[in-house]
XYZ file of C-alpha atoms in Angstrom:
209
model
C 0.000 0.000 0.000
C 1.372 3.404 -0.960
C 1.955 6.157 1.596
C -0.719 8.253 -0.132
C -3.330 5.507 0.222
C -2.420 4.946 3.867
C -2.645 8.668 4.555
C -6.107 8.733 2.996
C -7.248 5.823 5.185
C -5.821 7.465 8.310
C -7.569 10.744 7.497
C -10.872 8.968 6.914
C -10.563 7.118 10.220
C -9.752 10.346 12.065
C -12.719 12.181 10.554
C -15.038 9.266 11.293
C -13.897 9.270 14.914
C -14.511 13.009 15.259
C -17.881 12.640 13.528
C -18.822 9.884 15.982
C -18.120 12.241 18.893
C -20.332 14.909 17.335
C -23.153 12.430 16.726
C -23.105 11.032 20.260
C -23.034 14.498 21.813
C -25.941 15.765 19.710
C -27.866 12.551 20.376
C -27.691 13.349 24.082
C -28.919 16.869 23.380
C -31.770 15.492 21.269
C -32.854 13.235 24.129
C -32.997 16.323 26.323
C -35.093 18.162 23.738
C -37.742 15.482 24.100
C -37.972 16.209 27.832
C -39.215 19.782 27.327
C -42.816 19.740 28.681
C -44.256 22.099 26.058
C -46.114 20.949 22.891
C -44.461 21.802 19.557
C -41.477 23.467 21.270
C -39.715 20.126 21.701
C -39.936 19.352 17.978
C -38.579 22.787 17.071
C -35.721 22.342 19.536
C -35.009 18.845 18.239
C -34.848 20.044 14.646
C -32.451 22.781 15.733
C -30.171 20.191 17.357
C -30.233 18.069 14.214
C -29.458 20.973 11.885
C -26.617 22.083 14.142
C -25.213 18.551 14.108
C -25.318 18.344 10.320
C -23.640 21.748 10.036
C -20.861 20.524 12.358
C -20.405 17.399 10.241
C -20.360 19.494 7.072
C -17.693 21.754 8.590
C -15.667 18.704 9.614
C -15.667 17.355 6.060
C -15.052 20.705 4.404
C -18.625 21.052 3.150
C -19.605 24.201 5.039
C -20.069 26.148 1.800
C -22.727 23.686 0.605
C -24.758 23.982 3.823
C -28.106 25.649 3.191
C -30.497 25.528 6.137
C -33.637 25.305 4.010
C -32.265 22.489 1.871
C -30.942 20.509 4.842
C -34.216 20.961 6.727
C -36.047 19.523 3.709
C -33.716 16.511 3.686
C -34.189 15.931 7.408
C -37.980 16.164 7.307
C -38.113 13.876 4.287
C -36.033 11.178 5.956
C -37.967 11.371 9.195
C -41.278 11.558 7.362
C -41.949 15.260 7.954
C -41.424 14.623 11.673
C -44.806 12.922 11.711
C -44.125 10.484 14.509
C -42.376 13.107 16.605
C -45.219 15.549 16.030
C -47.709 13.014 17.371
C -45.650 12.550 20.501
C -45.379 16.306 20.951
C -49.120 16.696 20.533
C -49.774 14.131 23.265
C -48.065 16.463 25.716
C -50.935 18.895 25.339
C -53.007 16.531 27.489
C -52.808 17.358 31.222
C -50.484 15.194 33.348
C -50.876 11.978 31.323
C -49.627 13.588 28.131
C -46.499 14.905 29.788
C -45.686 11.492 31.284
C -46.184 9.707 27.945
C -44.074 12.303 26.170
C -41.173 11.926 28.595
C -41.016 8.159 28.066
C -41.357 8.190 24.276
C -40.103 11.390 22.646
C -36.572 11.371 24.101
C -35.763 7.931 22.673
C -37.473 8.565 19.338
C -35.965 11.990 18.761
C -32.511 10.949 19.908
C -32.564 7.816 17.738
C -33.567 9.880 14.699
C -30.739 12.319 15.413
C -28.269 9.449 15.713
C -29.458 7.999 12.397
C -29.195 11.342 10.604
C -25.655 11.786 11.858
C -24.630 8.336 10.645
C -26.215 8.797 7.228
C -24.634 12.199 6.606
C -21.250 11.036 7.886
C -21.179 8.108 5.464
C -22.266 10.387 2.621
C -19.506 12.890 3.350
C -16.914 10.139 3.876
C -17.684 8.787 0.419
C -17.040 12.181 -1.125
C -20.627 13.391 -1.297
C -21.850 16.918 -0.627
C -25.097 18.436 0.590
C -25.879 19.312 -3.004
C -25.959 15.689 -4.221
C -27.569 14.055 -1.177
C -30.291 11.618 -2.307
C -33.031 10.989 0.269
C -34.433 8.052 -1.696
C -31.231 6.005 -1.704
C -30.442 7.037 1.883
C -33.815 6.086 3.344
C -33.021 2.400 3.903
C -29.780 3.222 5.701
C -31.591 5.835 7.779
C -34.139 3.300 9.013
C -31.385 0.803 9.855
C -29.409 3.438 11.744
C -32.606 4.560 13.492
C -32.929 1.092 15.033
C -29.257 1.199 16.008
C -29.878 4.641 17.487
C -32.655 3.332 19.720
C -30.316 0.613 20.979
C -27.639 3.227 21.669
C -30.009 5.526 23.582
C -31.504 2.637 25.558
C -27.969 1.531 26.366
C -27.193 4.955 27.814
C -30.364 4.777 29.907
C -29.336 1.376 31.262
C -25.873 2.674 32.114
C -27.418 5.581 34.009
C -29.596 3.059 35.842
C -26.653 1.299 37.427
C -24.702 -0.524 34.713
C -21.419 0.672 33.258
C -20.404 4.179 34.186
C -21.231 6.922 31.721
C -18.158 8.783 30.512
C -17.190 12.077 32.133
C -17.844 13.892 28.860
C -21.369 12.471 28.613
C -22.138 13.376 32.222
C -20.910 16.927 31.646
C -23.027 17.227 28.499
C -26.114 15.884 30.265
C -25.714 18.210 33.258
C -25.126 21.221 31.024
C -28.177 20.367 28.957
C -30.352 19.920 32.044
C -29.292 23.357 33.264
C -30.038 24.905 29.857
C -33.475 23.263 29.818
C -34.262 24.418 33.354
C -33.197 27.962 32.507
C -35.299 27.906 29.342
C -38.354 26.605 31.172
C -37.932 29.305 33.853
C -37.803 32.013 31.185
C -40.891 30.588 29.503
C -42.769 30.514 32.801
C -41.804 34.145 33.442
C -43.026 35.091 29.974
C -46.324 33.266 30.496
C -46.814 35.018 33.842
C -46.193 38.424 32.254
C -48.631 37.686 29.425
C -51.280 36.525 31.894
C -50.748 39.680 33.986
C -51.080 41.872 30.900
C -54.237 40.029 29.861
C -55.703 40.443 33.350
C -54.863 44.155 33.311
C -56.497 44.612 29.921
C -59.599 42.849 31.162
C -59.860 45.145 34.186
C -59.515 48.242 32.005
C -62.279 47.058 29.714
C -64.463 46.290 32.733
């Protein structure tokens, strides 16, 4: 094997390793997005995590110039099926108490698994020399579904580790704690905003009375 060929293999392996780190980190974030107890907001947050992940992968493989948010969003929604399943889960959360409980136990795994699958599909595409301009959702769909199943196994494995199995890595724990803090801060800001809107509405009602 020539030195050039070996260098190409080493570079590919290095990029794949870095891509794997990005995918796992964003998968954790996606699981957290599913824990947000507000309808619709979780899906919007999840999509943001996925688009950010794909942008990071594009930057890693030198494809940042081909990244167009609208185009990538269309690819993502096509592969996931216009976020149909995730939208149903989000809608369930609109139901008092029961909806929130169901959402917590379903959306995190589903959304995180979809994020994992997207990362794997885009990484393979970039590794094979593809760009965001020639990405084919039809030919990628089968791989996406296969990686989605692998993603569910990965997320469930993390849950089992947190439940008392193997220790989660320090990096994963840091990411999870940081995400929890971000979510708590976001929820607090939303609650403050809701309180202000309710106060304004009450004041308007008194003036009209």
